[in-house]
Structure formats: C-alpha cells, structure tokens
XYZ file of C-alpha atoms in Angstrom:
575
model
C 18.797 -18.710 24.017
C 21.525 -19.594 21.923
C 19.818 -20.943 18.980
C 18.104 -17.459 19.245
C 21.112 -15.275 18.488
C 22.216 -17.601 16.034
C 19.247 -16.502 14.307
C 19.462 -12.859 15.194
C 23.008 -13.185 13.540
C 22.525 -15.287 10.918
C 19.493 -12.690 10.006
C 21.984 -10.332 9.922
C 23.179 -11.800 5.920
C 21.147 -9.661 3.442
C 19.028 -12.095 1.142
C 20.631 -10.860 -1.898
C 18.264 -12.273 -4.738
C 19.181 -9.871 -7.166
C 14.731 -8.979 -7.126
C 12.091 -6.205 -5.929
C 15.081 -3.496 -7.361
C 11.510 -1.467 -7.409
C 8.264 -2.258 -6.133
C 6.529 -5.191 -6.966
C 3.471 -4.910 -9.484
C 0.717 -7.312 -10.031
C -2.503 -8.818 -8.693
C -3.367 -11.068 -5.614
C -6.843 -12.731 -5.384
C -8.017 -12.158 -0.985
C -9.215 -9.100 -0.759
C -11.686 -9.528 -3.868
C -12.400 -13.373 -3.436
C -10.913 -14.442 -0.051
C -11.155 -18.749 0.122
C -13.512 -18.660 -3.520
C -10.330 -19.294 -5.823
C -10.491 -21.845 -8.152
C -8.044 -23.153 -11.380
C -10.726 -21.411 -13.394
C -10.449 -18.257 -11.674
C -6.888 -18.163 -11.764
C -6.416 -19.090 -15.467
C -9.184 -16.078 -16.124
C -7.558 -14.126 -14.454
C -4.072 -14.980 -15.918
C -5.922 -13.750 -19.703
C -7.422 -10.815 -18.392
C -3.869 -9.783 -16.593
C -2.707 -9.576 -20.605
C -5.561 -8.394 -22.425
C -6.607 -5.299 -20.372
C -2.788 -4.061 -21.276
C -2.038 -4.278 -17.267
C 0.979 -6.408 -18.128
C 1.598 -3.672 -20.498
C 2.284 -1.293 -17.995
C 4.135 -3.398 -15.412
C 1.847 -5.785 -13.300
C 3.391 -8.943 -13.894
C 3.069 -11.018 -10.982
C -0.121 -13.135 -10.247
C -0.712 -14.110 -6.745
C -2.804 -16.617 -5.614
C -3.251 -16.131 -1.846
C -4.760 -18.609 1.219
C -6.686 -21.316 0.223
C -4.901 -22.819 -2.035
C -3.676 -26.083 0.027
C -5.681 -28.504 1.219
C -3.081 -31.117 3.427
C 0.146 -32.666 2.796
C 0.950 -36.021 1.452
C 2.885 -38.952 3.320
C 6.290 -37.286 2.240
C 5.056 -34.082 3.478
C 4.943 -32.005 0.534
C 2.424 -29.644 0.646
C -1.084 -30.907 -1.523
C -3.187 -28.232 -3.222
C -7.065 -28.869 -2.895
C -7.967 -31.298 -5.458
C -11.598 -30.143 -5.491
C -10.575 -26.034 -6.590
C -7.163 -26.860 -8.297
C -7.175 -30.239 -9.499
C -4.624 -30.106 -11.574
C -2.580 -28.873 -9.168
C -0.044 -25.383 -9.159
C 1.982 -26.164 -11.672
C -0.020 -25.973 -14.694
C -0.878 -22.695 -13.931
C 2.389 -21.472 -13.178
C 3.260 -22.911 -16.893
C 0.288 -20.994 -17.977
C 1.748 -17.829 -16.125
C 4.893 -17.928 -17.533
C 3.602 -18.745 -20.827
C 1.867 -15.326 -20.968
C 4.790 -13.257 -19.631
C 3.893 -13.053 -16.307
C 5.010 -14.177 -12.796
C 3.114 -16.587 -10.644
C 3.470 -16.100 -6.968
C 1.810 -18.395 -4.495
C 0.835 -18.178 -0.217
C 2.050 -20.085 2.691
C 2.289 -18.905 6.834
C 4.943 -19.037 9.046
C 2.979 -20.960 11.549
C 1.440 -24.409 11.807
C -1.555 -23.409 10.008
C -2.664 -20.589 7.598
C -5.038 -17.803 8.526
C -7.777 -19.647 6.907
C -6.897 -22.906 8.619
C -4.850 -24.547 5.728
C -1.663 -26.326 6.601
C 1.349 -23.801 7.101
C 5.023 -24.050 6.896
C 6.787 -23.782 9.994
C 8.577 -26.943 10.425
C 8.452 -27.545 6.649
C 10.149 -24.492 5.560
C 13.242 -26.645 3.248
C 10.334 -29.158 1.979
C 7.711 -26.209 0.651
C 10.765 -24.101 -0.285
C 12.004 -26.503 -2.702
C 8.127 -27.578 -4.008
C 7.652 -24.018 -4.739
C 11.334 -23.841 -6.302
C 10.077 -27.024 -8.639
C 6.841 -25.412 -9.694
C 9.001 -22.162 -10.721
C 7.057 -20.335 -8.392
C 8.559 -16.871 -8.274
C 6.914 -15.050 -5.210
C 5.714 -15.987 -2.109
C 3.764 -14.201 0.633
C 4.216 -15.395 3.724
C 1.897 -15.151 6.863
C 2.077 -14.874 10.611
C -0.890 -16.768 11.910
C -0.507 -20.095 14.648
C 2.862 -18.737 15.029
C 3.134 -20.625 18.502
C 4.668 -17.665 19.834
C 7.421 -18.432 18.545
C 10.020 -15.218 17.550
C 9.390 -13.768 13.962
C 12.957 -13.320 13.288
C 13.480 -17.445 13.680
C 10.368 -17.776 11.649
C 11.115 -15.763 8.663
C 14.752 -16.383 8.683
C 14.298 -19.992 8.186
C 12.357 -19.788 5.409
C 14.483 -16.979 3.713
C 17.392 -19.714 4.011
C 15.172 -22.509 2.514
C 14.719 -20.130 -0.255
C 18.078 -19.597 -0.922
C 18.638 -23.472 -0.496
C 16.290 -24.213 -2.807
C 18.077 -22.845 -5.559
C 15.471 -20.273 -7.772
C 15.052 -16.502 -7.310
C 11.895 -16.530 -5.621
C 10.540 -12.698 -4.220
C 10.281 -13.499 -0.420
C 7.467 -11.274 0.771
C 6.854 -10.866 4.517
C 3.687 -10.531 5.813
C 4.207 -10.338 10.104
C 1.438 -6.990 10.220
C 4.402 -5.145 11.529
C 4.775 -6.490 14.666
C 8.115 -6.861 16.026
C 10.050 -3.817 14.713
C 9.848 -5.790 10.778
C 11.264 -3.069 9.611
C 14.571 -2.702 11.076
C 15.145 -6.386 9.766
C 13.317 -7.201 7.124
C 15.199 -6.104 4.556
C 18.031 -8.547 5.786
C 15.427 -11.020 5.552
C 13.081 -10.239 2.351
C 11.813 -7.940 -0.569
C 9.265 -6.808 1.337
C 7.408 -6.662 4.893
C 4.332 -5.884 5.856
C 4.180 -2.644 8.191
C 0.772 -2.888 8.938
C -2.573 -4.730 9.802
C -4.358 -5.713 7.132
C -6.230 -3.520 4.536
C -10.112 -3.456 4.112
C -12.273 -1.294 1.574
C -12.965 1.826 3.135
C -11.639 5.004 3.008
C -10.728 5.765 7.248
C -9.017 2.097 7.352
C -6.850 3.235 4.071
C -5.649 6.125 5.628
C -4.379 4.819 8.960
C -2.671 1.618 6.996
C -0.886 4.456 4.904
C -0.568 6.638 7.668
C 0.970 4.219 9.608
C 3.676 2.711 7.284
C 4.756 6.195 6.653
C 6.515 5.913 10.045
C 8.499 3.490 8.149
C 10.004 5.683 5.122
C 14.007 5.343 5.855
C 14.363 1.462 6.011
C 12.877 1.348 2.129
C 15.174 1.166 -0.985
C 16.127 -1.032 -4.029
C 15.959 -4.681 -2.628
C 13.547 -4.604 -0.193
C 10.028 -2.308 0.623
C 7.463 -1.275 3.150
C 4.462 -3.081 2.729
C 1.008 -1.655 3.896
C -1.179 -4.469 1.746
C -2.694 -4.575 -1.155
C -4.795 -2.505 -3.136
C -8.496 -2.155 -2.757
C -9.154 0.034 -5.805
C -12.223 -1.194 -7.506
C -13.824 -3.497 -5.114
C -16.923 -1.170 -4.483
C -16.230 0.929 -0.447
C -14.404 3.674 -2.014
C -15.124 6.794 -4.413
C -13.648 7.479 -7.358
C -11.755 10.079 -5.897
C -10.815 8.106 -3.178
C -9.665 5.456 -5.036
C -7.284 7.897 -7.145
C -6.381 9.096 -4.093
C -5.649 5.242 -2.475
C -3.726 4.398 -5.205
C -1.470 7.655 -5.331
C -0.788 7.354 -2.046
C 0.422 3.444 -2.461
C 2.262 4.921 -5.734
C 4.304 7.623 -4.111
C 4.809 5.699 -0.919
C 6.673 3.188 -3.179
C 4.173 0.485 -2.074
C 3.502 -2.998 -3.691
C 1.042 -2.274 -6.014
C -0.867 -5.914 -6.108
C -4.235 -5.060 -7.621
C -7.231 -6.805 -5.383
C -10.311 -6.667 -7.281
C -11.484 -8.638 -10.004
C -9.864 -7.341 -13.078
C -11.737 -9.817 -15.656
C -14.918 -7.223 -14.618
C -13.669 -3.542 -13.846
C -14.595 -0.589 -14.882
C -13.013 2.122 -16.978
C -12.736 4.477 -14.586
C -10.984 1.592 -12.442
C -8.961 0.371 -15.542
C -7.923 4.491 -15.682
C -6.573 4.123 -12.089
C -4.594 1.191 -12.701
C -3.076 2.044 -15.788
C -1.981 5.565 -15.532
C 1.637 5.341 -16.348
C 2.729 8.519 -14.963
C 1.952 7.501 -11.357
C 3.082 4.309 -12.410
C 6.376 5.542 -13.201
C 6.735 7.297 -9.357
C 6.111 4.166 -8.036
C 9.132 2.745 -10.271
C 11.633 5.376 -10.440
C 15.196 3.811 -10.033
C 15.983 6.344 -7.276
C 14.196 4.193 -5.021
C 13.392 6.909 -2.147
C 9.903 5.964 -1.069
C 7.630 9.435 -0.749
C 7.094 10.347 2.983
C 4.339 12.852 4.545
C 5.957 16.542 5.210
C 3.899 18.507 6.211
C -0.164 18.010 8.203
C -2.141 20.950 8.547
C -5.415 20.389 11.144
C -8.496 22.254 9.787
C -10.400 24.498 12.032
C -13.458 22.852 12.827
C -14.630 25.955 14.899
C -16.906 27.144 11.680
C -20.856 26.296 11.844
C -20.454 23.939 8.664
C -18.336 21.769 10.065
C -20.876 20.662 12.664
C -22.897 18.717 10.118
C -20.274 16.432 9.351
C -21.229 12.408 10.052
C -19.274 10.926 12.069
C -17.991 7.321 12.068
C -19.081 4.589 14.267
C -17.116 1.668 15.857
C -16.888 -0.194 18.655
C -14.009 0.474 21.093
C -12.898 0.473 25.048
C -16.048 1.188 27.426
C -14.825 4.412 28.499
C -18.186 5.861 30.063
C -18.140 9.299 27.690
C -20.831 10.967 25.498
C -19.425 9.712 22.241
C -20.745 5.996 23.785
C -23.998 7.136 25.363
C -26.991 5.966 22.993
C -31.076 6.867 23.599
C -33.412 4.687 21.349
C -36.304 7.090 20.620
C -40.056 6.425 19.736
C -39.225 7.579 16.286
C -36.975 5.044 15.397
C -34.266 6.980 15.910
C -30.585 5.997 17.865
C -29.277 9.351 19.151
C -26.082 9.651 20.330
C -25.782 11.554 23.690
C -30.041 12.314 23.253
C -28.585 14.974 20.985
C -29.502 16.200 17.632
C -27.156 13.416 16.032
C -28.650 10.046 14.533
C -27.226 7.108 13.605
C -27.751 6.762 9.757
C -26.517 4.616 6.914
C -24.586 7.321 4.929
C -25.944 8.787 1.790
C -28.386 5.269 1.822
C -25.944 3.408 0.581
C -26.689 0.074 -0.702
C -23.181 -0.987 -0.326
C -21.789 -2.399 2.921
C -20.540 1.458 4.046
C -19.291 1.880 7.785
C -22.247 3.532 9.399
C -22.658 6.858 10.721
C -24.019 10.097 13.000
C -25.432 12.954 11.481
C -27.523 15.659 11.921
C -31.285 14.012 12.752
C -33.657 14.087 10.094
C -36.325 11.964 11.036
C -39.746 12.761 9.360
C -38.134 14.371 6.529
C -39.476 12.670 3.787
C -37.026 15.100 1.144
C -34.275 13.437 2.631
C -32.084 10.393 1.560
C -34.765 7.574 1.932
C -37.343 9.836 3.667
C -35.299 9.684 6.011
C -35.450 5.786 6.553
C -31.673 5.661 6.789
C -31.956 6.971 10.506
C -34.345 4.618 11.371
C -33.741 1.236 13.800
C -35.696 -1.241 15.545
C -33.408 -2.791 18.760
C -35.218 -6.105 19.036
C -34.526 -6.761 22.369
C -35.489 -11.013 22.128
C -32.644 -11.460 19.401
C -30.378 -8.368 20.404
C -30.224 -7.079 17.284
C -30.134 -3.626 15.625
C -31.882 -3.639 12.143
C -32.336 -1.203 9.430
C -35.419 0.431 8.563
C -34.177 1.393 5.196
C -32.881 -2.459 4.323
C -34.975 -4.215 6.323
C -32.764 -7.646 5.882
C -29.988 -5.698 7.747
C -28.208 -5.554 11.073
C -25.353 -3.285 12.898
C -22.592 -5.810 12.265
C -19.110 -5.432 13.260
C -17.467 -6.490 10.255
C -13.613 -7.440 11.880
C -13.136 -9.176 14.987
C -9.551 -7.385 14.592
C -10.529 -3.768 13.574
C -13.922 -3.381 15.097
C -15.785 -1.513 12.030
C -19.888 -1.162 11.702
C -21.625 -1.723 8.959
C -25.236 -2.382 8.088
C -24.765 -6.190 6.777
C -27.245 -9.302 6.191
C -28.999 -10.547 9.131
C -27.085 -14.171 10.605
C -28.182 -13.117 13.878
C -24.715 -14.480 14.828
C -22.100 -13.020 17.477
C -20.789 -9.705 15.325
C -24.507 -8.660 15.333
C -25.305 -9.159 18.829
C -25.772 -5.917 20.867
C -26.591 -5.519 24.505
C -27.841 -2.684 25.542
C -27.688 -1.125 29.138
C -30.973 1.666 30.153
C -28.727 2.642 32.937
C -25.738 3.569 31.282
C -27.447 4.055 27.679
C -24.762 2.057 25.981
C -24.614 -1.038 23.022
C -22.088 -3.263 24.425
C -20.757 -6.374 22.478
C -18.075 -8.523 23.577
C -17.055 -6.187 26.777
C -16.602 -3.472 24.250
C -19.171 -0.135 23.347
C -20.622 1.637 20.184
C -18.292 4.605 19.779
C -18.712 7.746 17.397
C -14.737 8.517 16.174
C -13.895 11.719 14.362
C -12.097 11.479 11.311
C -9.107 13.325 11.034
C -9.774 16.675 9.701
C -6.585 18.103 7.726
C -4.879 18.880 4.741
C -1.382 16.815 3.847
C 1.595 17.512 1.273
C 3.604 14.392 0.522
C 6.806 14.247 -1.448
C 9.111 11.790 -3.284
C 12.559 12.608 -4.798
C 12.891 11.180 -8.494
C 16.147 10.212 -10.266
C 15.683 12.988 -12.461
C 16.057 15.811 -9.930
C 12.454 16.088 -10.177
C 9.783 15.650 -7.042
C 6.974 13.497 -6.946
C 4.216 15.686 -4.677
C 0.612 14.691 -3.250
C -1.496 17.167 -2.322
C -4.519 15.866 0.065
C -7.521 16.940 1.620
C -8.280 14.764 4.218
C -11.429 16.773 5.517
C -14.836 15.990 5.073
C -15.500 19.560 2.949
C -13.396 21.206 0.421
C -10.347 22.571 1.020
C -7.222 24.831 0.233
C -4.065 22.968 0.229
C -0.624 24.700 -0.134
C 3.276 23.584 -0.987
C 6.570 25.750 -0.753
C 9.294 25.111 -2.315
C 11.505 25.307 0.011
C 9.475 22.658 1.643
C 10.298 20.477 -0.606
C 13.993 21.636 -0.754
C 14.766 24.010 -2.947
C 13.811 28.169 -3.247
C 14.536 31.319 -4.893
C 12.999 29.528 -8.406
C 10.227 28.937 -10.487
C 9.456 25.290 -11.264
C 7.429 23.286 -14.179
C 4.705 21.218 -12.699
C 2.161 18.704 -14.424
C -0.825 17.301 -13.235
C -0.039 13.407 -13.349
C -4.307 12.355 -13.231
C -4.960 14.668 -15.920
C -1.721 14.117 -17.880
C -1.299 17.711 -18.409
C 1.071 20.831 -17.429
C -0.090 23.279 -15.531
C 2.442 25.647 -16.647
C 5.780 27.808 -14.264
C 5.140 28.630 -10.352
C 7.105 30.350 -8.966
C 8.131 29.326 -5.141
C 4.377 27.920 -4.245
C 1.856 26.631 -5.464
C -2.002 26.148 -3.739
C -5.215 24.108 -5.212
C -8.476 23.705 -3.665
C -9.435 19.923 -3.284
C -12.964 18.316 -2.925
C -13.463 16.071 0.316
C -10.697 12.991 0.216
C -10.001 14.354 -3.106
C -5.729 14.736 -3.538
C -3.872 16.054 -6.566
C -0.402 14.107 -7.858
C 2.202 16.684 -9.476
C 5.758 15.939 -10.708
C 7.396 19.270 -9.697
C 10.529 19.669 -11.619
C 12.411 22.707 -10.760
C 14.409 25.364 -13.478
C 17.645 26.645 -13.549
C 18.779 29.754 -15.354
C 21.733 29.816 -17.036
C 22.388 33.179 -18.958
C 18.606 34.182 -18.823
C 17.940 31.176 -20.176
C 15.816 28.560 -18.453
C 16.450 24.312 -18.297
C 14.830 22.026 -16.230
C 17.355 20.461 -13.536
C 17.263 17.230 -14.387
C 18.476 18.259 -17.850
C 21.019 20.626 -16.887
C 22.211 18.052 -14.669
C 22.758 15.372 -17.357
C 24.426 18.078 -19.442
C 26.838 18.821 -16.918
C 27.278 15.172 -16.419
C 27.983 14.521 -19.831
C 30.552 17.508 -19.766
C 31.981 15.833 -17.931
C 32.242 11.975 -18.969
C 33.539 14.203 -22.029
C 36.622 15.843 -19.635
C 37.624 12.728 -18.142
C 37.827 11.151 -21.688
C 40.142 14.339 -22.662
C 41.855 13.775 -19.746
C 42.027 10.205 -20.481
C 43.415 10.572 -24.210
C 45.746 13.198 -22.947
C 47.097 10.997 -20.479
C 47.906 8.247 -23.526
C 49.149 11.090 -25.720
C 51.651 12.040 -23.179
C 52.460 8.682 -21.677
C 53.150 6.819 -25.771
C 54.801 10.192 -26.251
C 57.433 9.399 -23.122
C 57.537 5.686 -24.067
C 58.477 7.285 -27.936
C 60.958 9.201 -27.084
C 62.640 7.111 -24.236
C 62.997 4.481 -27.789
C 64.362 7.361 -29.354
C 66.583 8.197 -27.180
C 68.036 4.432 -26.191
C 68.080 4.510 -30.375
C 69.925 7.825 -30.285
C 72.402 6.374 -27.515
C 73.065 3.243 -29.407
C 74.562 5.030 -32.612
C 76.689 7.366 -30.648
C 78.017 4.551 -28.843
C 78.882 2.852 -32.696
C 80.375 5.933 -33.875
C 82.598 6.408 -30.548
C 83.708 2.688 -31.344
C-alpha cells in the first residue's frame, strides 16, 4: 500500500519533455501489416514517408509497432528478431533521421507484448536507456500481461526511466482507457489512449470517436487524447467515410499516425492525408481539442427508413427478436421469420460486417441475383457459408469487439455457430447473433482556433441523406454574419448570416472554418484580424507609455543634475 501512493504521488510530477506541444503526425505499421514488418518494409516505407510530400505536410514520425523483438540477451537488453530486422533498430533509426523524420518504436507495460514478444515491466530503466541509445524518439507503450498490476505503477515507471535515460523521447500511452487514463495521463505522457482499439469499419470508428469525446477537457499542449490510429486507406471504409474518419481525428485533435501502406495508396487517399487545411485544425497552437455540441436523432417513423440494413454482431443472449433466426428452404437466414435477410452488403468482395435487409431472394436484378442473401448452415462442421463466395464463412472477426464478417473458411472457433430449433438462435461461445441499429442522427462538432476562428464538422450519421444545421450562437457568438470556407473543397462559400444548413449524403460530413465579422464604421473585418489590430494598438501604447515613462524619468534625473549644479554655484558665489 505504501509503495502504491508513492506512485500515485510521484505520478503527480508532470513529464515535462518539452514534446507533443500539438498532436503527433506520422505513420505506424499494425493496423495495415500487424506481425509482417520487416527492415525492408520499414526502410520503404521510410522513402515513401518523403517522396509522397507527407513529410511535407507534417507526418514525421515513423512507428514501427509489435513485433519487432524477438528475446533479450544475457544482460537483458531487449534483442530485435534477427530473422525480420537483422541489422537490428538502429540502422533504421539512422536512416530515419537521415531523411528528416522521427523513428518511434513499441514495447508493453507487461511481461509480454500483445503479440507475445517480450515486454518491459521489470525492465523499464534497461529498455529506456536502449531506446535512449538508438535515438529512438517515440514510444508506444501497451497494456497486455499486465499481471494485474495498477496502471499508474506501470506507466509511471517507465515515464521515470525515460526521463533517466536522458533523450526527449514522446511517451505515448496505450492502457485502452481503462482506469480513468485521462485524469492522469497527462502527468504521465504525451498521449493516452481513451479507447479500445480501432478496426476498419465505419460503426467501430464512430464509437472509438464517440467515445474519446467524453474526454475533451483533459487535452492541451503537452499531452492528448488518443482514440488510435488512422484507418484511412486500408480498404472497409468509403471515400466519404474516410474524409469523414479523418476530420473527425483532425478536429478532435487526435494523433494522426497514418495505418495503411503509404508506398501503394491511392490519390484519393493521398488527397485525405495531405489536405493542409484540416491539417492545420489538427495543429493550431490554441490547442483546444474540437468536442461534439450538439446530436440531433432522425425520425425513423418515415416508410424509407424501414429498408435500411442493419448490422450484425454477436452479443449477450438476451432471448429478443433481434436474436431469433429461421433458416429457410430458400437459402435464406431471416431474422425474427420476417421480411429481413441476412446479406453481405452491396456484395462486397471486401471483408464488410454483414447485414439484414429487406429479403430479396429470387430476384435475379438484384446485387448478385440475389446470392448475397443466400447461406447453407452445415450442421456436421457448424458453419455458416456464403452462397455468393462460396470459400466463405460468418466469422467473428475480434474476440474483443465481436464483429461479423463473411471471411475465408478455417473452420476454426470464430466460425463455429450452434444453432438452437427451439429457441431459433446462432450461439457461439455462450454469446448470440444480434441485429444492432446504427445510430441514426445528425452531429455539429466545433473547435476554437487561435485566430478567433471555429473549426466546425457537420455530420450525417444516418443511413440516407440528410439536413444538418449550425447557429451561431451555438457555437458562441450571434447578432453577425460570418465568412465560412469549405476546408475538402478548399473553397469559400461566401457571408451567412447567424446559420448556416447543408444537406449531407449517408456518413457523408462537411469541415468549415467559420470565422466570424465585426463591423466597425459599416465596415466589415474578420475577428481574428481586428483582434491582432487591436493587439498591436496596443503593444504600440505600452511602448508610448514606455518611452514616455524614460522621457519623464531622464527628464527628473536632468534636472535634479541641474539643480545640484545650480545649488553648487550659488553656494560659490555666497562664499
């Protein structure tokens, strides 16, 4: 107990590095390549982080992630894996460093890594001062075979090896949240992971983002909420979902650590990545990380909305409709033996979370003739296989997040369903097939900029298009038009005065800097520039008053002399 509170108040010292005075930008290799990084990879990558121009614009850190380490020698200095890096970490980080950029490397705060590498706990001074040697200058540090033991202890003892160790080194906390992070993480780090872990669809975005929103007040120059990496570009996602991912990250002053593989992206990803007016949201000195202020719920009461697909997972046996499940002789799954199939959305050939819709079966105009509602439940092998890929099963992709997705047949436990005639359900590991709802609403988010200017996100979040509306006095002021500009296009859009409403495709969100106008004599000047006007008015004063001040003080000291002077010659005359 009393080597706890020491830690509680020793992690009560800030760790001052002097780093992360904005978000962190760069690129970290898991969510593209998980374990498959080699010293080729890296170096490739290294190039392509400078000749795309993304170093250009700011990313400047590259992060290798788990997998790196293979054991420890005698000493017990961490070993990387001779077979993928055997020349070791240090090389590269030359190479790194060489280029510009910043290399930033992975360890856990447990005795072993997620992936089953060797971690740090216990060896927090000895990897601290490795990493300090290689001029590593980030590390992201993970929770897993923690031993239970408090995160606090954990992350605090590394944060002082850090500072032991004698280099600058970005300390970036990755506990998922747990624990209340935020309340001391910035004592501890740059940055701390509010959240589980990201994965490449669009419903899993939005609750990581949602989520760390909670957050907004602990974030500032120094130190920043961390909802994980970026998934733009790796293939789940739209376009517009994407652009709508990484605004979100951007105005939420996020990390923005790309994850996909840059050395083969598109243009329309390279667009993304590279727009330097979102950028510059993300980096704005002011350091107030955008929040969520206002959620409007759609009415879903309209005939339209009942054609919507629905989501499927696999959650707590609860015994309701959205879990009941009747396989048909047409090769159909139908959810409560209504009109709503379970369907591969839109027959996607990528791994997309599967679905209910509206039953089509026999419909040969429809997406596969209609192949993309049909399953086979092979009772010998328990599994539930496609009829449009054939080479397909229901798989729940995350033993953490339990999402479904028509994957490869391995016929192993994630695609193993049992299914009960009684109580018509698919039942895996004690828990049932599930059709969610996704939230259906409309969101404004905001972010106050140095320049007396707002950062704003408009959002649809529903599955159809719709209207989505900001006030000005919303935001925080009234009364006044304002200039806005559409930060995707990179174009104004002209005055507004007091509101302003677009209407947004499905997912689809719109990023605006709003900067509002002040009249002065009839005529009109943005805020931010009225406000540096008036500041240098007065910087100007307080020089005036500043020379006046010597003027009148060498004036005294003058005339004081001239007086003594004065006072002296009577005094001779007198004589």
């Amino acid at each position: 107990m009393i080597i706890f509170f020491f830690y509680i108040l020793n992690s009560l010292k800030c760790l001052d590095n002097g780093l992360g005075k904005t978000p962190p930008m760069g690129w970290n290799s898991w969510n593209k390549f998980k374990c498959n990084i080699t010293e080729n990879l890296i170096r490739e990558t290294i190039d392509a982080l400078v000749s795309t121009g993304l170093s250009e614009v700011g990313y400047n850190y590259i992060n290798i992630d788990d997998c790196w380490q293979s054991s420890r020698y005698d000493n017990g200095t961490i070993m990387p894996d001779p077979v993928t890096f055997p020349n070791g970490i240090k090389p590269l980080v030359d190479y790194a460093h060489s280029k510009g950029l910043k290399f930033g490397i992975y360890s856990d705060a447990g005795n072993l890594t997620c992936a089953g590498r060797p971690g740090s706990l216990g060896y927090e001074e000895i990897d601290a001062k490795t990493y300090a040697e290689w001029g590593v200058d980030y590390l992201k540090y993970d929770n897993c075979n923690n031993n239970n033991i408090s995160s606090i202890i954990r992350y605090t003892a590394m944060r002082n090896a850090l500072k032991k160790a004698g280099r600058n080194i970005f300390y970036s906390i990755c506990n998922w949240g747990r624990e209340k992070v935020r309340t001391w993480g910035k004592k501890t780090g740059n940055s701390w992971r509010t959240t589980r872990d990201i994965t490449d669809d669009w419903r899993n975005m939005i609750k990581i983002i949602d989520e760390n929103d909670k957050s907004y007040k602990y974030a500032g120059p120094g130190g920043w909420n961390d909802p994980d990496m970026l998934e733009v570009g790796n293939g789940g996602m739209t376009i517009e979902e994407y652009k709508t991912h990484f605004g979100l990250w951007a105005i939420s002053k996020a990390p923005l650590l790309i994850g996909c593989d840059i050395t083969n992206m598109t243009q329309e990803i390279k667009d993304i990545l590279t727009n330097t007016e979102i950028i510059a949201l993300n980096q704005d000195s002011l350091g107030y990380q955008g929040r969520k202020i206002k959620r409007t719920p759609i009415d879903l009461s309209e005939d339209k909305y009942n054609l919507i697909p629905n989501v499927v997972e696999v959650g707590i046996c609860n015994g309701k409709k959205e879990q009941k499940w009747y396989i048909n002789n047409d090769g159909s799954i139908r959810n409560n033996n209504e009109d709503l199939c379970l369907e591969i959305p839109s027959c996607s050939i990528n791994y997309t979370q599967v679905a209910t819709n509206k039953c089509h079966i026999g419909n040969e105009t429809e997406c596969g003739q209609s192949k993309n509602q049909e399953w086979f439940y092979d009772k010998n092998n328990k599994t539930i296989k496609s009829q449009l890929f054939k080479d397909r099963c229901l798989t729940v992709i995350s033993t953490r997040y339990f999402y479904v997705q028509a994957r490869n047949c391995t016929y192993d436990k994630k695609q193993l369903w049992e299914y009960n005639e009684d109580e018509h359900t698919f039942k895996m590991n004690n828990k049932c097939l599930t059709v969610y709802k996704d939230d259906e609403a409309t969101e404004v988010w905001v972010e106050s900029l140095s320049n007396y200017s707002y950062g704003v996100l408009l959002l649809n979040k529903g599955s159809l298009p719709n209207e989505v509306e900001i006030n000005w006095n919303e935001i925080g002021f009234s009364n006044t038009n304002a200039k806005l500009r559409d930060l995707w296009e990179k174009k104004d859009l002209g005055l507004f005065q007091n509101c302003y409403k677009v209407t947004l495709k499905s997912h689809q969100s719109q990023l605006l800097k709003i900067t509002p106008i002040i009249y002065i004599f009839n005529y009109q000047i943005e805020k931010g520039k009225f406000m540096n006007y008036v500041k240098s008015i007065v910087l100007l004063l307080k020089f005036i008053l500043l020379l006046m001040v010597i003027i009148i003080l060498v004036f005294k000291i003058k005339k004081k002399k001239y007086q003594k002077l004065e006072e002296e010659q009577n005094s001779i005359r007198v004589n």
